[in-house]
GROMACS .gro file of C-alpha atoms in nm:
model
  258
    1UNK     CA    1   0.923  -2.133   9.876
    2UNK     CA    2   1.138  -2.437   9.911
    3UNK     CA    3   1.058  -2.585   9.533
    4UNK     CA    4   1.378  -2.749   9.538
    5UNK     CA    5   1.460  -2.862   9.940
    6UNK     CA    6   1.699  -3.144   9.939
    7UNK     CA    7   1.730  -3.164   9.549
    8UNK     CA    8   2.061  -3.230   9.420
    9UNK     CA    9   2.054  -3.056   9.073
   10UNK     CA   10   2.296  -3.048   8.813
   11UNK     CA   11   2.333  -2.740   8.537
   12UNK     CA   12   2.515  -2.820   8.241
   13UNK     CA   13   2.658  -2.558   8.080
   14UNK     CA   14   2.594  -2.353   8.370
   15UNK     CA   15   2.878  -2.117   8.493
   16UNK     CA   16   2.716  -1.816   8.271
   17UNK     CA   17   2.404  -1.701   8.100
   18UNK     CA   18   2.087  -1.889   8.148
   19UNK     CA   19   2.240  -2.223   8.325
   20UNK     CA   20   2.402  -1.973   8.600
   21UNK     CA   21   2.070  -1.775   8.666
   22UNK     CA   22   1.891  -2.134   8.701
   23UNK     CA   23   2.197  -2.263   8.978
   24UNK     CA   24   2.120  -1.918   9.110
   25UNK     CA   25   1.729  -1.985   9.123
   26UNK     CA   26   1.787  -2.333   9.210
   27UNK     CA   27   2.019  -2.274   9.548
   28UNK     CA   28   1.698  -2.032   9.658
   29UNK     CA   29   1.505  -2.281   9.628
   30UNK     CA   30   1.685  -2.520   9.867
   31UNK     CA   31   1.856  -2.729   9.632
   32UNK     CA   32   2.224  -2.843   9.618
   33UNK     CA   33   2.338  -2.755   9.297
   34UNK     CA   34   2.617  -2.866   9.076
   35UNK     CA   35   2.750  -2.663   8.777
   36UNK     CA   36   2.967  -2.775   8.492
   37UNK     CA   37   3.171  -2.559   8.224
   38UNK     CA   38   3.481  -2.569   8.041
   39UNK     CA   39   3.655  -2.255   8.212
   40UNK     CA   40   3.690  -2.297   8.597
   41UNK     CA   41   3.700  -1.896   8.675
   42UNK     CA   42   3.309  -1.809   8.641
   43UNK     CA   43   3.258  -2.194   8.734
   44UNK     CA   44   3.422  -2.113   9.080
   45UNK     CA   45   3.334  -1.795   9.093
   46UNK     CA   46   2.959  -1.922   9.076
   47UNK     CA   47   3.016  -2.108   9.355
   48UNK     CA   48   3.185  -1.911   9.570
   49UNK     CA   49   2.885  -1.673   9.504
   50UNK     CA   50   2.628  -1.928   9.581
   51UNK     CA   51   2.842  -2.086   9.866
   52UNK     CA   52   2.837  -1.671  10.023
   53UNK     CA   53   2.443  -1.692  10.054
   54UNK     CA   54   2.455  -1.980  10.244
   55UNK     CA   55   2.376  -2.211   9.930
   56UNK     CA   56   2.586  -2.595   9.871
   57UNK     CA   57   2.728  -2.610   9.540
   58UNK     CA   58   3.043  -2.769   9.306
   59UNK     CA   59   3.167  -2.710   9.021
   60UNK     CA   60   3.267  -2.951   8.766
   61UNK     CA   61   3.468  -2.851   8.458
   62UNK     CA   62   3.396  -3.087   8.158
   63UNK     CA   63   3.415  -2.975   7.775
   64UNK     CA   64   3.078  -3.127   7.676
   65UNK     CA   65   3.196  -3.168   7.323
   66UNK     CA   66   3.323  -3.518   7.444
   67UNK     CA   67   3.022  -3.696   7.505
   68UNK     CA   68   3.214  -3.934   7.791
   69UNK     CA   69   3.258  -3.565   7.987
   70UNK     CA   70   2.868  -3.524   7.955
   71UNK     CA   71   2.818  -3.836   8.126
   72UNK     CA   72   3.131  -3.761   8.368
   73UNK     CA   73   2.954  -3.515   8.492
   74UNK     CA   74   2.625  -3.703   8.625
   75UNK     CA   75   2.889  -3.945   8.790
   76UNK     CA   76   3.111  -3.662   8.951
   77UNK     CA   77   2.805  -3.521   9.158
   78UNK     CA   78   2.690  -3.898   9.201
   79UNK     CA   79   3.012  -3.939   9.356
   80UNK     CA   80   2.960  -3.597   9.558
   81UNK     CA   81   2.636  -3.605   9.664
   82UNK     CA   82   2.542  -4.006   9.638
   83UNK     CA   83   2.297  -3.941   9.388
   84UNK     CA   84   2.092  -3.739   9.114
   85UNK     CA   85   1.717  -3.578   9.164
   86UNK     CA   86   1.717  -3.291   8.855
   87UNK     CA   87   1.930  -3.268   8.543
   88UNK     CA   88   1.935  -2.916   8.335
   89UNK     CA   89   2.100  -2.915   7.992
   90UNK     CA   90   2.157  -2.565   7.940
   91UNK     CA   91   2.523  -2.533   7.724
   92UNK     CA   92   2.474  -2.470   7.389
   93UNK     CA   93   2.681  -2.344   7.060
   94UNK     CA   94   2.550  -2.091   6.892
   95UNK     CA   95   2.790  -2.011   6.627
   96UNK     CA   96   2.655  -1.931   6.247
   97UNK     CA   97   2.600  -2.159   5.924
   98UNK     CA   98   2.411  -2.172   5.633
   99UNK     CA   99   2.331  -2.455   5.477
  100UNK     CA  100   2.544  -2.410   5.182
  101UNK     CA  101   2.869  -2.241   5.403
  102UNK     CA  102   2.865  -2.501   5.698
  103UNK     CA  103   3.148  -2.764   5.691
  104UNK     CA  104   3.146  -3.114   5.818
  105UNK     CA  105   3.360  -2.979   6.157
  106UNK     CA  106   3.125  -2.706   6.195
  107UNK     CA  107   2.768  -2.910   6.185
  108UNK     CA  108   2.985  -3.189   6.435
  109UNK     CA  109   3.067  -2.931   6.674
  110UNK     CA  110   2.663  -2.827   6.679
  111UNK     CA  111   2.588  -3.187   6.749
  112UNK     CA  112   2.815  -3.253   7.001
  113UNK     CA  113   2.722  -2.957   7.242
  114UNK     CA  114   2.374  -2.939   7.116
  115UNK     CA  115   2.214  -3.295   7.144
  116UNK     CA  116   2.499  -3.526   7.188
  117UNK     CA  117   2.614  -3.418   7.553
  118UNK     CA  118   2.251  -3.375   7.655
  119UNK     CA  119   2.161  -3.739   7.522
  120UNK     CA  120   2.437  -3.847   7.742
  121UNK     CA  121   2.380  -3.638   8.008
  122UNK     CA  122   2.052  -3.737   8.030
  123UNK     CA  123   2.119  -4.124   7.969
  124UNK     CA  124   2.368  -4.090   8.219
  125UNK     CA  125   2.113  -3.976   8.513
  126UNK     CA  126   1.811  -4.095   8.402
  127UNK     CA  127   2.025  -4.476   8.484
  128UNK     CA  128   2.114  -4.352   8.833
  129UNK     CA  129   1.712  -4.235   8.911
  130UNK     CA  130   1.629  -4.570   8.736
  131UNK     CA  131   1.904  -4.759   8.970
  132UNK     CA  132   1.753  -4.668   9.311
  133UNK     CA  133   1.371  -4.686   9.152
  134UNK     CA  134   1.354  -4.276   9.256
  135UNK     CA  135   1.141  -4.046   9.060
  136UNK     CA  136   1.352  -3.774   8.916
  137UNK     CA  137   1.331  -3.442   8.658
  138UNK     CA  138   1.506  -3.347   8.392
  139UNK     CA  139   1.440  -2.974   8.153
  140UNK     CA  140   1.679  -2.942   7.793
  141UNK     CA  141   1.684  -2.560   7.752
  142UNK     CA  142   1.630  -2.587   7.378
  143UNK     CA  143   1.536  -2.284   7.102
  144UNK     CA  144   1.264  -2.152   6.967
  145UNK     CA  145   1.491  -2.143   6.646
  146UNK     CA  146   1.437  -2.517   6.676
  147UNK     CA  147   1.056  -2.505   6.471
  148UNK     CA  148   1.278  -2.338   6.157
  149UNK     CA  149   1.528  -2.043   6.283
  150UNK     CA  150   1.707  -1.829   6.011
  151UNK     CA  151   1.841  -1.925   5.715
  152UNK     CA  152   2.234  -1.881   5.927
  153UNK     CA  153   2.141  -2.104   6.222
  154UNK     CA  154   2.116  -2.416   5.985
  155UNK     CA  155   2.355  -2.653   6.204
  156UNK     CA  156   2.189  -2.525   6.507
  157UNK     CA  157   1.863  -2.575   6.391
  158UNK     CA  158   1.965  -2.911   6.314
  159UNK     CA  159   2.099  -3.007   6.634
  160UNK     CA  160   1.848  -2.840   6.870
  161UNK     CA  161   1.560  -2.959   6.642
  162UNK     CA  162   1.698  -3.339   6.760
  163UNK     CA  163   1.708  -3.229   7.141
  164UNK     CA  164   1.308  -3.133   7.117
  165UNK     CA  165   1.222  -3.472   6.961
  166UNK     CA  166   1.444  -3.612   7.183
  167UNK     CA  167   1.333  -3.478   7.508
  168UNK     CA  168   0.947  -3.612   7.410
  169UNK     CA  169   1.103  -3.964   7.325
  170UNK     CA  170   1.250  -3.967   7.642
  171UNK     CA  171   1.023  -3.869   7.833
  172UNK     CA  172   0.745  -4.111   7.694
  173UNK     CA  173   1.034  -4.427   7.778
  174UNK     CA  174   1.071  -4.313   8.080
  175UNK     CA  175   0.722  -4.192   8.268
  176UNK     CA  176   0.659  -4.553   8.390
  177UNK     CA  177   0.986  -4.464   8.587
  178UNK     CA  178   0.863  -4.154   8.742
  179UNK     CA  179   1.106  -3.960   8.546
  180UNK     CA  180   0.974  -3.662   8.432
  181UNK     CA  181   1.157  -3.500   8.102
  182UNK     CA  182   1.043  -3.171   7.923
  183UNK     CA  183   1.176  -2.876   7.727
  184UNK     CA  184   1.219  -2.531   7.687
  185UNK     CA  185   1.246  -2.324   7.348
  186UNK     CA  186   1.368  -1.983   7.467
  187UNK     CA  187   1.326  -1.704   7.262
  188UNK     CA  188   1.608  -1.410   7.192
  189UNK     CA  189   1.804  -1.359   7.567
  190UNK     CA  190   2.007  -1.128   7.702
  191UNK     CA  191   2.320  -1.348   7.808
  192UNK     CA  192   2.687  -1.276   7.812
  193UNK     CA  193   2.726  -1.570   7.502
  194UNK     CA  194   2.445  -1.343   7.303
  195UNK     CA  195   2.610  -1.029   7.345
  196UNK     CA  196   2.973  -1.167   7.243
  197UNK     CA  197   2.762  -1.344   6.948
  198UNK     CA  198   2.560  -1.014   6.805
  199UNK     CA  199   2.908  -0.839   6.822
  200UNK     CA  200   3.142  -1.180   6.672
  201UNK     CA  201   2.897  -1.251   6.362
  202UNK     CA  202   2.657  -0.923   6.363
  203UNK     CA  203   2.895  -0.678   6.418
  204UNK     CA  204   2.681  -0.495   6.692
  205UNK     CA  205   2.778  -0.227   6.887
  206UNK     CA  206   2.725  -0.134   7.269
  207UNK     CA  207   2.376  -0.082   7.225
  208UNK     CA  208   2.270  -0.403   7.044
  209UNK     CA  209   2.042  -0.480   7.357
  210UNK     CA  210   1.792  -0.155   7.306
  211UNK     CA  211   1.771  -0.171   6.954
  212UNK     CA  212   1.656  -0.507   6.948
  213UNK     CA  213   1.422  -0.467   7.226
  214UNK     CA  214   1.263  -0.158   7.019
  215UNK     CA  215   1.178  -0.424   6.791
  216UNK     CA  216   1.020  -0.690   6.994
  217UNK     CA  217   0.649  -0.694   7.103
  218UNK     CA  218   0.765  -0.671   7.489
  219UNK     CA  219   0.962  -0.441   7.461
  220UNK     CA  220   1.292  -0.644   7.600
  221UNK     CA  221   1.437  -0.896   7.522
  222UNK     CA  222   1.456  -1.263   7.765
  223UNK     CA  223   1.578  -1.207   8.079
  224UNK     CA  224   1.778  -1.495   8.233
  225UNK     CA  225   1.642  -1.498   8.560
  226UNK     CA  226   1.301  -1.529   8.424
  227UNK     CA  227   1.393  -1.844   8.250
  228UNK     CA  228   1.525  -1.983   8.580
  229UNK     CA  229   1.215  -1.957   8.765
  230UNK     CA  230   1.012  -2.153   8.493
  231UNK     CA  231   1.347  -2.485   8.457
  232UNK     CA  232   1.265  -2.438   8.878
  233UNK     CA  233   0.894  -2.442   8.824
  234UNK     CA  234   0.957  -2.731   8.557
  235UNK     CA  235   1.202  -2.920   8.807
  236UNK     CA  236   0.961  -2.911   9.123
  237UNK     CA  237   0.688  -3.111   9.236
  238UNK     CA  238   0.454  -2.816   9.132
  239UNK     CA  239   0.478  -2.873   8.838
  240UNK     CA  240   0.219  -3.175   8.887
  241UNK     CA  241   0.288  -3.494   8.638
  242UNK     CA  242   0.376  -3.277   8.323
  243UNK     CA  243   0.606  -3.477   8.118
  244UNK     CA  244   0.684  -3.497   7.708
  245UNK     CA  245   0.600  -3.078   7.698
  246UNK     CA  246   0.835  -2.863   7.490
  247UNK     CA  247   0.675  -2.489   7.554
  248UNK     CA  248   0.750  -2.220   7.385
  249UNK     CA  249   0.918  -1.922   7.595
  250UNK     CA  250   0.890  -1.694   7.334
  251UNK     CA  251   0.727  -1.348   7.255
  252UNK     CA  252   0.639  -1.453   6.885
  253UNK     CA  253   0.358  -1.665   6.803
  254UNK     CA  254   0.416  -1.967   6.592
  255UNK     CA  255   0.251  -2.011   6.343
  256UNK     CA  256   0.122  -1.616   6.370
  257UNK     CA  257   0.142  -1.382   6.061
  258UNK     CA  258   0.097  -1.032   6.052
   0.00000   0.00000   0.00000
């Protein structure tokens, strides 16, 4: 459909899982898209992929723990491409805490992947779209652990729970601008960082994925690709002047009790 013609978009986090199906959805879409991760093999393979079907796209390794690399890479596809239309902050950290088992080191590392890079990111482009007075879009792939989560996600919580009031204060500073800033909170996905996270801290086997389907009102379980069509939807014109919305892409109700 051409959501995206001319668009230069940049995926954080987005060699694998959910950021890599949005680049994928993205490129279809007509946009030239920049990913960034810390490991250059599925970074460039990405590309190489995208480049195959006739798609533009870079990579750009940066560990987004250092908040200077979140912001590097806004400037590297500045550099690239001249400029910045759509911003996805898609990396996260996933790894498990409680409140009472979750060191100093541990809660830094969930703020540094999980809000700090994306403020950055974000501050980082929203200055170039502000620079050249151009409207621009930006979608934080967030949680829907985010409105409470289990009692082992506390750092994540924590850190993702920032990112959604962050995306709305963001959002409402910058509308006068044109900018347009809103939020995901994904439900349970079937990624490549899930399944080496069910079988790291959970101790799941091969067939993690249908036994927690069986348990889910759908039936399945997120699907990446599905995700990428609604950060496309979210990124395009189509999506009207919605700005300040965190929506919940989830198959559980909040706030429902059975």
């Amino acid at each position: 459909m051409g959501l995206l013609d001319d668009k230069v978009v940049l995926v954080n986090g987005g060699s694998q899982g959910v950021g890599a199906a949005v680049a994928r959805a993205a490129v279809r879409e007509g946009a030239v898209v920049a990913v960034s991760g810390r490991r250059p093999e599925p970074g460039e393979a990405l590309v190489a992929e995208l480049a195959g079907q006739g798609g533009k796209a870079m990579f750009v390794r940066a560990d987004l723990a250092g908040a200077g690399q979140a912001k590097d890479t806004v400037a590297e596809v500045v550099r690239a491409y001249g400029r910045i239309d759509c911003l996805v902050n898609s990396a996260g950290l996933t790894s498990r805490g409680t409140l009472l088992d979750t060191t100093p080191d541990l809660f830094d590392q969930h703020i540094a992947i999980n809000l700090k890079a994306p403020f950055f990111a974000m501050q980082a482009a929203v200055a170039d779209m502000v620079r050249r007075a151009e409207p621009g879009t930006i979608v934080n792939v967030i949680t829907s652990s985010a409105h409470g989560g289990q009692p082992f996600l506390a750092p994540y919580v924590a850190a993702k729970a920032g990112l959604m009031g962050l995306t709305r204060n963001a959002a409402h500073a910058h509308r006068w601008d044109r900018i347009r800033i809103n939020g995901l909170n994904i439900g349970w996905t079937a990624t490549e960082g899930e399944d080496a996270t069910q079988r790291t801290f959970h101790g799941a086997g091969d067939d993690w994925r249908e036994q927690a389907a069986a348990r889910l009102p759908m039936g399945k379980l997120g699907r990446p690709d599905e995700i990428a069509d609604f950060v496309v939807l979210l990124l395009s014109d189509r999506s009207g002047v919605v700005t300040g919305s965190v929506i919940d892409w989830d198959q559980n109700v909040l706030g429902g009790l059975d």
